[in-house]
mmCIF file of C-alpha atoms and ligand atoms in Angstrom:
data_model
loop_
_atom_site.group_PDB
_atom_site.id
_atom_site.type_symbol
_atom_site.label_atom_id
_atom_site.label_comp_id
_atom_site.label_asym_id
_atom_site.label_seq_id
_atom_site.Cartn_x
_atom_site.Cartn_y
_atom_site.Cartn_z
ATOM 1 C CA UNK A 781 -12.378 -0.778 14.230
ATOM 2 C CA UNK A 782 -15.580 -0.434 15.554
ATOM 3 C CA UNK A 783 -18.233 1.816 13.240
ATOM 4 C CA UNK A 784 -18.665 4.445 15.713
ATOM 5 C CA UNK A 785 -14.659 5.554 15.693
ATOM 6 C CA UNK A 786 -15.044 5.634 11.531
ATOM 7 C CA UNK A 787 -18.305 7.626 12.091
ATOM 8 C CA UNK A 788 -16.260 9.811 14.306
ATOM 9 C CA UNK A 789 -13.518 9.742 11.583
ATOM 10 C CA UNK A 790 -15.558 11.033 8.519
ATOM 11 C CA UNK A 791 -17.046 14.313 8.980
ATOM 12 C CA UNK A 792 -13.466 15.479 9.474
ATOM 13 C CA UNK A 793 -12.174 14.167 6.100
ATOM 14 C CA UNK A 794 -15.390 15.991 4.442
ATOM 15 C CA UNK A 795 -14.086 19.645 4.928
ATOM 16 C CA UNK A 796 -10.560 18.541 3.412
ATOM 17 C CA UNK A 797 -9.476 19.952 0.252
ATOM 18 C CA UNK A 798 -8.987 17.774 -3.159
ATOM 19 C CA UNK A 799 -4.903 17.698 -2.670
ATOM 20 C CA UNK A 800 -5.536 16.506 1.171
ATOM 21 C CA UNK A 801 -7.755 14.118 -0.576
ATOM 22 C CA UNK A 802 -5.568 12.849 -2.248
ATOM 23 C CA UNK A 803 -2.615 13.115 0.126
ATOM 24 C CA UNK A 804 -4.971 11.071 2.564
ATOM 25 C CA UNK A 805 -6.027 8.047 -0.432
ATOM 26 C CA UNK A 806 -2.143 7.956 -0.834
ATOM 27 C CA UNK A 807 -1.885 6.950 3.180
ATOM 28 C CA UNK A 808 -4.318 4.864 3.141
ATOM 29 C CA UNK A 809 -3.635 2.796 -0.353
ATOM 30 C CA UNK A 810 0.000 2.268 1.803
ATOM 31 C CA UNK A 811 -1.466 1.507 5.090
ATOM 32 C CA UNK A 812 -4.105 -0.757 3.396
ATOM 33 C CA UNK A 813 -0.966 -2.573 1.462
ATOM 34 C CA UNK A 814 1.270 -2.738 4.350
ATOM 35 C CA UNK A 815 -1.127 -5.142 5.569
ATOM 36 C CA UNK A 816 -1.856 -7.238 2.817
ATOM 37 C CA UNK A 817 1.863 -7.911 1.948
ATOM 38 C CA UNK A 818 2.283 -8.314 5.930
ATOM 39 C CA UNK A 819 -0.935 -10.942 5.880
ATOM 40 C CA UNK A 820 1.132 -12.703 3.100
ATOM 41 C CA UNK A 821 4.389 -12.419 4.863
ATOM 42 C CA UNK A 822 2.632 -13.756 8.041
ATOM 43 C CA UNK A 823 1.397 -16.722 6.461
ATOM 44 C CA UNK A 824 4.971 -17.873 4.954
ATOM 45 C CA UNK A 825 6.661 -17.241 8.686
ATOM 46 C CA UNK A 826 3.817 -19.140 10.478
ATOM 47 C CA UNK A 827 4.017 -21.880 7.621
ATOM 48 C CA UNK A 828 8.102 -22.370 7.541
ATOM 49 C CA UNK A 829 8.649 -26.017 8.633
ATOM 50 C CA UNK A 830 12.519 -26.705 7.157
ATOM 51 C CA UNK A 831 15.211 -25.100 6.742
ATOM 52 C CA UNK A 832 16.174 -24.159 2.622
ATOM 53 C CA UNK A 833 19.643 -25.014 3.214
ATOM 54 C CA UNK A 834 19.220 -28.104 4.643
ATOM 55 C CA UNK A 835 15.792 -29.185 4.913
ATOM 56 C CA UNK A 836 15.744 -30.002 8.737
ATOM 57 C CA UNK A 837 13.125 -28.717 10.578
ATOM 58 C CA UNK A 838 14.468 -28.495 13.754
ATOM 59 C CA UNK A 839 14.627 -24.330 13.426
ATOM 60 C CA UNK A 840 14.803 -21.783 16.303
ATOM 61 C CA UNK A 841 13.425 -17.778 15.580
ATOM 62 C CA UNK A 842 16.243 -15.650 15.323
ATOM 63 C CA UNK A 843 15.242 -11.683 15.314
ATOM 64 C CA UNK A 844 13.620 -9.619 12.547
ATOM 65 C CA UNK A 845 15.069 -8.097 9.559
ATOM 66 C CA UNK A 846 15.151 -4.202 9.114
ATOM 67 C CA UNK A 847 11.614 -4.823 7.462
ATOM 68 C CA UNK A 848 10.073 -6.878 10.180
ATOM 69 C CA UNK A 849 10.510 -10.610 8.670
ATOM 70 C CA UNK A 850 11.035 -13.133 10.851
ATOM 71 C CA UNK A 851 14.710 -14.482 10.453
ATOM 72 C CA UNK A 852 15.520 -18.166 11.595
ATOM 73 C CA UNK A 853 18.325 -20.518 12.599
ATOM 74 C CA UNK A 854 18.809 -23.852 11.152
ATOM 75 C CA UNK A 855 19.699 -26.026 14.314
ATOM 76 C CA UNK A 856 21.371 -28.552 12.456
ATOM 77 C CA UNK A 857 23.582 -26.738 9.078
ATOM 78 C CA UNK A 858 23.663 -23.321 11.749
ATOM 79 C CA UNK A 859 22.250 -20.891 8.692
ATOM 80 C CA UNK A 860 20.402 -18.154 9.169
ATOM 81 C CA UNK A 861 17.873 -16.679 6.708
ATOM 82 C CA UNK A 862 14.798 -14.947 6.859
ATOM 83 C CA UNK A 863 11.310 -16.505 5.939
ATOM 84 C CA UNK A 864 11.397 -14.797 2.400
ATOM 85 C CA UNK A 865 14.280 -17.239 0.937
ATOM 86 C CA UNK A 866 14.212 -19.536 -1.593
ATOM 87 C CA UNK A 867 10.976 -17.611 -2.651
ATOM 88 C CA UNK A 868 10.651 -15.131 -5.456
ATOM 89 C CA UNK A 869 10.243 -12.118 -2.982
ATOM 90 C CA UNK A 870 13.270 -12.940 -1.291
ATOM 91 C CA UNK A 871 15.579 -9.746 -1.004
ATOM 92 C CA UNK A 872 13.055 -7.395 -2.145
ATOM 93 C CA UNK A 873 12.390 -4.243 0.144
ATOM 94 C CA UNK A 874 9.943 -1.653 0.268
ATOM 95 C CA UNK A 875 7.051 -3.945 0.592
ATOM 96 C CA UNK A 876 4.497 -2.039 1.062
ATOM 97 C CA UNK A 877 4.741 -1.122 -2.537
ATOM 98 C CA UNK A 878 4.730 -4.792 -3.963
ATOM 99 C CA UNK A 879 0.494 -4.432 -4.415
ATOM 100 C CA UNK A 880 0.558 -0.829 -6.476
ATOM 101 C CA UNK A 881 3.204 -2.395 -8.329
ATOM 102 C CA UNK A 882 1.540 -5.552 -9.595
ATOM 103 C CA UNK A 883 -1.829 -3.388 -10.097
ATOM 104 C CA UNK A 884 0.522 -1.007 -12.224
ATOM 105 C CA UNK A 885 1.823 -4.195 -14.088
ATOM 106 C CA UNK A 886 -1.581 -5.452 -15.076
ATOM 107 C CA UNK A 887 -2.573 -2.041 -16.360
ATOM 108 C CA UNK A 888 0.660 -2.705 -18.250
ATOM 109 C CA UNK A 889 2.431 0.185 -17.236
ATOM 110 C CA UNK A 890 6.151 0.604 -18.261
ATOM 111 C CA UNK A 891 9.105 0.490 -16.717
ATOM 112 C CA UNK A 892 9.558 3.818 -15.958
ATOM 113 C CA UNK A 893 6.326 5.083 -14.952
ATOM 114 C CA UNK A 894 6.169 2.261 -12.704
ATOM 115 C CA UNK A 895 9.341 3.092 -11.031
ATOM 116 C CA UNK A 896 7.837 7.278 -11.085
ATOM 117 C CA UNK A 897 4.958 6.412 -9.582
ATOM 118 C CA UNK A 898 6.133 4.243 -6.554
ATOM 119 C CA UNK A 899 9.889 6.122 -6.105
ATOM 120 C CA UNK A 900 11.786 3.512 -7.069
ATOM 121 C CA UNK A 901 14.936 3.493 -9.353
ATOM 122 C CA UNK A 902 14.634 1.942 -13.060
ATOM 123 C CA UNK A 903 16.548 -1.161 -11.777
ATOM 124 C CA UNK A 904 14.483 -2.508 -8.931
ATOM 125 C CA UNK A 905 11.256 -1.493 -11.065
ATOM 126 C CA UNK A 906 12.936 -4.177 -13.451
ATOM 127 C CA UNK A 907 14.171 -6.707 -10.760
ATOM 128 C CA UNK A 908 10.544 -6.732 -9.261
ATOM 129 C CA UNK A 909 9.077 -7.150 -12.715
ATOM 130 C CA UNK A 910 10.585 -10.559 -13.510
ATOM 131 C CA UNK A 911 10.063 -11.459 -9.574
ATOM 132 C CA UNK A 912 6.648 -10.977 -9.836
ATOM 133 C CA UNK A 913 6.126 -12.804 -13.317
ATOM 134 C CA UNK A 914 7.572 -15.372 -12.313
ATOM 135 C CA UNK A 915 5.682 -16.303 -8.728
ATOM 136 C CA UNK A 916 2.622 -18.231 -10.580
ATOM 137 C CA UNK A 917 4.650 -20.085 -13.358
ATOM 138 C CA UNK A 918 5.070 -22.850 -10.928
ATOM 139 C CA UNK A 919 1.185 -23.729 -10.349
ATOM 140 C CA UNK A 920 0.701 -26.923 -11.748
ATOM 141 C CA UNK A 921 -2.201 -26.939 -13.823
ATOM 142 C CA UNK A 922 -4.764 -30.432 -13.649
ATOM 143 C CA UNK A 923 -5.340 -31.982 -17.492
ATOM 144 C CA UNK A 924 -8.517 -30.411 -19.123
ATOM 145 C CA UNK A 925 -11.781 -31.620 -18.759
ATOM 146 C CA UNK A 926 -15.318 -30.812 -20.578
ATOM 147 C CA UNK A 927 -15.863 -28.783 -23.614
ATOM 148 C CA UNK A 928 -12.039 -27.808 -24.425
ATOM 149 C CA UNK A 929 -11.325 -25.172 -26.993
ATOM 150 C CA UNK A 930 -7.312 -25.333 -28.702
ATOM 151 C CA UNK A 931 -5.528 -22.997 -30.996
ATOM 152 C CA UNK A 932 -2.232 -21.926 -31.407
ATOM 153 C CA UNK A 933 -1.117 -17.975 -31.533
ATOM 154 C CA UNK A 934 2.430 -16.209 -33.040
ATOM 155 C CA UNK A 935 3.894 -13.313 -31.339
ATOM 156 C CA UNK A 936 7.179 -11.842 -33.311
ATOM 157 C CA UNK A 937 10.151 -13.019 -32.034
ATOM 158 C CA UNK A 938 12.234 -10.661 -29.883
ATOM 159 C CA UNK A 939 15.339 -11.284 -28.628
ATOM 160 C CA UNK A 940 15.668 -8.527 -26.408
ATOM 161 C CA UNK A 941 17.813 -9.217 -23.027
ATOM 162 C CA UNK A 942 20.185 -11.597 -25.272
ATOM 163 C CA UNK A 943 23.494 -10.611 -25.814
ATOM 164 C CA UNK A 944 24.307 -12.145 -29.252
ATOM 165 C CA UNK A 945 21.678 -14.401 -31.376
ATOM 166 C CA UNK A 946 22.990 -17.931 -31.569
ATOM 167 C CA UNK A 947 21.357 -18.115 -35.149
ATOM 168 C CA UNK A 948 21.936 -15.517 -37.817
ATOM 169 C CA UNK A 949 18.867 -13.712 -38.379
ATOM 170 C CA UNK A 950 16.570 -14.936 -40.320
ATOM 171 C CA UNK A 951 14.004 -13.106 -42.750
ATOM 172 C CA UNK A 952 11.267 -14.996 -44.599
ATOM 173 C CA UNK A 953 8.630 -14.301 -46.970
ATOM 174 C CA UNK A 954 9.443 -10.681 -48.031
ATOM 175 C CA UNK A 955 11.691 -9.583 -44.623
ATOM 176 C CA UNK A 956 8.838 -10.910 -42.479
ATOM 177 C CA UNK A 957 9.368 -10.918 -38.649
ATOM 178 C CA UNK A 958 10.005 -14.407 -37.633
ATOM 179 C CA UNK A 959 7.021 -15.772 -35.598
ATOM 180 C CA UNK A 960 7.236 -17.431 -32.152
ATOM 181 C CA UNK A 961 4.599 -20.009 -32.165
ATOM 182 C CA UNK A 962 2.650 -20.796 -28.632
ATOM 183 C CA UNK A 963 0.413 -23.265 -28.332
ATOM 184 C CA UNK A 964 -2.908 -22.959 -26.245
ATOM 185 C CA UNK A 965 -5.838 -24.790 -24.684
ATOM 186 C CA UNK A 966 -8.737 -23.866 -22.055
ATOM 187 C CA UNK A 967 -11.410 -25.410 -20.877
ATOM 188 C CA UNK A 968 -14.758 -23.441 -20.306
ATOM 189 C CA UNK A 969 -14.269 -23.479 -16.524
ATOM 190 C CA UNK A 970 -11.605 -20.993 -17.828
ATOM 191 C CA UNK A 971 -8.876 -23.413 -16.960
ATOM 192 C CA UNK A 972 -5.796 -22.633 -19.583
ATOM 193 C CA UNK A 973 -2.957 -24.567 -20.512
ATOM 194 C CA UNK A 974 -0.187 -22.700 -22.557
ATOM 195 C CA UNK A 975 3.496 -23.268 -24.155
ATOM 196 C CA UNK A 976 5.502 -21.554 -26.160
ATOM 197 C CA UNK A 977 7.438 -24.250 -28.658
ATOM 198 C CA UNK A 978 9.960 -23.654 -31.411
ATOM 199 C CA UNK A 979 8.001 -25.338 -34.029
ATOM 200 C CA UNK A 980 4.080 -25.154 -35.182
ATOM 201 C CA UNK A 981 4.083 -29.021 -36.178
ATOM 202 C CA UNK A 982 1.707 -32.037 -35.591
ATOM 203 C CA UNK A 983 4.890 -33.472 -33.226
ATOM 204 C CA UNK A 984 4.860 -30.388 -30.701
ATOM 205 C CA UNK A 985 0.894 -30.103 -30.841
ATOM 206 C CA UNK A 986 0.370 -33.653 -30.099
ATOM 207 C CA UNK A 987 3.417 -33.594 -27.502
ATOM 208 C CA UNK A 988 1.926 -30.663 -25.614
ATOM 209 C CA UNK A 989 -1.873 -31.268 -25.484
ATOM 210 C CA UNK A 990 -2.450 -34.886 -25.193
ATOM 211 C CA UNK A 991 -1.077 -35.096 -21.718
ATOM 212 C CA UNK A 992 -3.432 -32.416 -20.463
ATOM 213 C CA UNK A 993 -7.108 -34.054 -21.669
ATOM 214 C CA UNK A 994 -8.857 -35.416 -19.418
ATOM 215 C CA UNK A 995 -10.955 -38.580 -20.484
ATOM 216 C CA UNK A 996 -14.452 -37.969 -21.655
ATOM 217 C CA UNK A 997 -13.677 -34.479 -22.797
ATOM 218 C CA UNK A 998 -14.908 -32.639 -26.119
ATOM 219 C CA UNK A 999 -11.598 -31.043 -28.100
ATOM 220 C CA UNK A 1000 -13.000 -27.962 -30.743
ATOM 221 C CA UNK A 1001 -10.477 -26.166 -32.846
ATOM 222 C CA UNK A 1002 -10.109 -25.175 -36.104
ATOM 223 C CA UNK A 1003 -9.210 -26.828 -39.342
ATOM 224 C CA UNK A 1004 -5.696 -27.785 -38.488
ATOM 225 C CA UNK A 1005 -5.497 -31.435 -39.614
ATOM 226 C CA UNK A 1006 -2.590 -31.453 -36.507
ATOM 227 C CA UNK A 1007 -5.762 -31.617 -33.625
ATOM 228 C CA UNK A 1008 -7.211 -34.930 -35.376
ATOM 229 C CA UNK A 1009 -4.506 -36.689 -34.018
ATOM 230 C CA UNK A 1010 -5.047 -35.193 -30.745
ATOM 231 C CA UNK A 1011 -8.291 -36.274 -30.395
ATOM 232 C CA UNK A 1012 -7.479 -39.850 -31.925
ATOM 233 C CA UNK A 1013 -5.096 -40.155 -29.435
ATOM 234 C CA UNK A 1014 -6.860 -39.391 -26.455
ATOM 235 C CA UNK A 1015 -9.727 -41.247 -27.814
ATOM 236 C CA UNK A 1016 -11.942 -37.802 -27.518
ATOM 237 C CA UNK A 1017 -14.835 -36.399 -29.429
ATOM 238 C CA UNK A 1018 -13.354 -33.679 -32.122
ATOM 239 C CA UNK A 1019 -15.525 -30.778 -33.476
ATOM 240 C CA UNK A 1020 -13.199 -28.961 -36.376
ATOM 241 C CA UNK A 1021 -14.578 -25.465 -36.772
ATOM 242 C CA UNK A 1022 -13.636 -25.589 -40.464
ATOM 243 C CA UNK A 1023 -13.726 -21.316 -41.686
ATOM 244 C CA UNK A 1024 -14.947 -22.181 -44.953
ATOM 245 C CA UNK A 1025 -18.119 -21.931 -44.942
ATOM 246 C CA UNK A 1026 -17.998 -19.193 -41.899
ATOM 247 C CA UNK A 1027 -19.760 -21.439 -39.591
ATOM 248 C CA UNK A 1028 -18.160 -20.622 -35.758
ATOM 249 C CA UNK A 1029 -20.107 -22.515 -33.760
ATOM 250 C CA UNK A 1030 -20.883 -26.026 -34.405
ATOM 251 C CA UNK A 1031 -24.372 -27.953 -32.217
ATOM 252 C CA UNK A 1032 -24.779 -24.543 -30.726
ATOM 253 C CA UNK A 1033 -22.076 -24.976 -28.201
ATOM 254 C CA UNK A 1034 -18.749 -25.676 -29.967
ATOM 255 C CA UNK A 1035 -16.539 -23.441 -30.816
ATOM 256 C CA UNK A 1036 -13.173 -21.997 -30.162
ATOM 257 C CA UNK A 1037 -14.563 -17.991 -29.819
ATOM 258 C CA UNK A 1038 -13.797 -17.517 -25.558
ATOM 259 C CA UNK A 1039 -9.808 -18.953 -26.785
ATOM 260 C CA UNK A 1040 -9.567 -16.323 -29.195
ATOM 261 C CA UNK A 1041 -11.112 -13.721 -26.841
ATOM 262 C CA UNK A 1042 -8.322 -14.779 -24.353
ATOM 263 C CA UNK A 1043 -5.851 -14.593 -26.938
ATOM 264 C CA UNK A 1044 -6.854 -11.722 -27.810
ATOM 265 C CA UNK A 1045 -6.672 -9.993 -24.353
ATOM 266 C CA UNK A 1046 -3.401 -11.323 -23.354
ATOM 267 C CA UNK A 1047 -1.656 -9.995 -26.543
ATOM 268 C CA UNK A 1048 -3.285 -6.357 -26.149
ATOM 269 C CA UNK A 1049 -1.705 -6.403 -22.474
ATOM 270 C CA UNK A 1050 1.181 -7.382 -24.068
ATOM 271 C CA UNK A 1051 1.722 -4.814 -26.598
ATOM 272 C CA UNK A 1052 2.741 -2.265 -23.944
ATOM 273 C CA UNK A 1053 5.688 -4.342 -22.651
ATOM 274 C CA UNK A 1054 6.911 -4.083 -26.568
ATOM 275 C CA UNK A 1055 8.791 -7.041 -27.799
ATOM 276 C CA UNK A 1056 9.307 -9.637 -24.749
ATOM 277 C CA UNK A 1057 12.067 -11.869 -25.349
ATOM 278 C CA UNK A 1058 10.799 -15.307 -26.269
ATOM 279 C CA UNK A 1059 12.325 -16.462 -22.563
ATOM 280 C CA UNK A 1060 10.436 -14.818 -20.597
ATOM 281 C CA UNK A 1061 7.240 -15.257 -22.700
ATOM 282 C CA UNK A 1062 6.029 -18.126 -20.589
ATOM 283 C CA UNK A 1063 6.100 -16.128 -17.306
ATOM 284 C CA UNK A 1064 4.032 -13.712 -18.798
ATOM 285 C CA UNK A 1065 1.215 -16.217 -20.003
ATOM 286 C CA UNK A 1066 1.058 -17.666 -16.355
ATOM 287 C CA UNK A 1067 1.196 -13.871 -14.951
ATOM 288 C CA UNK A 1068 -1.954 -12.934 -17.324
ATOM 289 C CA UNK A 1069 -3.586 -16.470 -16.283
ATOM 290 C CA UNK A 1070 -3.271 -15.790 -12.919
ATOM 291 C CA UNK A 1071 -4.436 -12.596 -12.731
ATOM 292 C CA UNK A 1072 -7.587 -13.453 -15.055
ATOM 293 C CA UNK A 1073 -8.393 -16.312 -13.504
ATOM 294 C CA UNK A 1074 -7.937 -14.516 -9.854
ATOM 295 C CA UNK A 1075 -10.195 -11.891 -10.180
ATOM 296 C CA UNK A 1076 -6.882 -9.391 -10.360
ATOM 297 C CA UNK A 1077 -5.994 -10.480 -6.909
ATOM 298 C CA UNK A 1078 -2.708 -8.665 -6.197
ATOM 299 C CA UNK A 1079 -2.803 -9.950 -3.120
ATOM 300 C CA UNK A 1080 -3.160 -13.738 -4.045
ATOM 301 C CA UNK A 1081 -0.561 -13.295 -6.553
ATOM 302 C CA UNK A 1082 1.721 -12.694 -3.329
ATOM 303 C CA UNK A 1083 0.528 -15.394 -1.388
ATOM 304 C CA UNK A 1084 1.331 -17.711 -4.835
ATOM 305 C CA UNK A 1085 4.736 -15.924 -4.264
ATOM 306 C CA UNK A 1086 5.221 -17.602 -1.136
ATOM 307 C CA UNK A 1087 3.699 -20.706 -1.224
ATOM 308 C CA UNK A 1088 4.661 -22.797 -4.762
ATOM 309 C CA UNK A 1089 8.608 -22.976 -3.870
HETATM 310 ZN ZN1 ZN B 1444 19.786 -26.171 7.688
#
């Protein structure tokens, strides 16, 4: 649009009332979505080389949904299917609310104001929830390198969404809530490499961290005897933050204090979805990663969507 027709544009939105204000931000915030999600969308139809049945790319266009996606024709198995299958979006409608709704999600709104604020019923607020979670959980993430900083973090276990526990439940130390234990590294490019194990041990520590150093890298944590081994094993310089003596940061630059910031932000964004069950935990690490590490991009998050299938 060129400057002059938005010149022309604004001295009639100046004499509008607050509620036509608002009424107009609402149009736009849709119109400007529409074409983000469509941008996205765009990008997966021109991209589409083989068929998900199949895997042949010999495919022919074949119409448009009722939303405008581009459906195709597998020449060889004779499917049809639109450009959104065997992604994470696939079957969704209404998506020119997809953006508000992943904003709403990282202002960790619930279920139901989510699905008040965009008109949607309680259901697809909760199918688009997981869908959305779980489009960057299949970015792989390169090893470590550099100054890395490791820890581990407990969230009380929840088993909501399971039908029956397959353990009885267990209290310990005074009807304590049992602990889920996740495990969790970053580098201070803000890189972060995350999972959520069944045990705290040396074994699962080791297991999950020494695969993702890189060579030549500097591994800080705390006093947990577990992360010697680490190091050992990669063959790695080690600086133990040891709380004793209440030093925190060790030759000026060691220390393990952005970690426990991150930490420390993921679990208040977490508080609001109240009790995740311990399933679903790691899409919400790679959700909060992505979204931290991509500047909020709602957008980008889509894209993800599309793209890592
Ligand atoms: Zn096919």
């Amino acid at each position: 649009m060129s400057t002059q027709r938005l010149r022309s544009i604004l001295p009639h939105i100046e004499d509008l009332t607050y509620a036509e204000l608002k009424k107009l931000k609402h149009q736009v915030d849709d119109l400007i979505s529409k074409n983000q999600v469509g941008e996205v969308i765009a990008k997966r139809e021109e991209n589409l080389v083989e068929c998900p049945h199949c895997s042949c790319n010999r495919l022919a266009r074949w119409g448009f949904t009722k939303q405008g996606i581009q459906r195709f024709k597998c020449k060889a198995c004779l499917q049809t299917f639109n450009a959104l299958k065997g992604t994470p979006l696939y079957r969704m409608r209404m998506n020119q609310k997809w953006l508000k709704y992943n904003e709403l999600m990282w202002h960790g709104a619930p279920l139901r104001k989510c699905a008040a604020e965009l008109g949607i019923n309680l259901r697809t607020a909760f199918r688009w929830r997981h869908a959305f979670l779980k489009a960057p959980s299949s970015i792989d993430v390169q090893p470590l390198s550099g100054v890395i900083e490791a820890d581990e973090t407990f969230v009380n276990e929840s088993f909501k969404g399971k039908r029956k526990l397959h353990r009885s439940a267990r209290k310990r130390g005074g009807g304590k809530v049992p602990k889920t234990p996740i495990l969790i590294a970053m580098n201070r490019d803000g890189s972060v490499v995350h999972e959520v194990v069944d045990q705290n041990t040396k074994e699962s520590i080791c297991r999950f961290l020494q695969p993702k150093i890189a060579e030549g890298s500097v591994l800080c944590t705390d006093g947990n005897k577990s992360y010697i081994e680490v190091a050992n094993g990669c063959k790695i310089d080690h600086k133990r933050i040891v709380g004793l003596d209440k030093i925190r940061v060790v030759e000026g630059i060691y220390h393990i204090q952005t970690l426990n910031n991150y930490m420390m932000n993921w679990k208040e964004w977490m508080v609001r979805f109240r009790g995740v069950g311990r399933a679903y935990l790691p899409n919400y690490l790679s959700w909060f990663r992505y979204m931290k590490q991509n500047r909020k991009s709602c957008q980008g998050l889509l894209l993800t969507a599309v793209t890592n299938t």
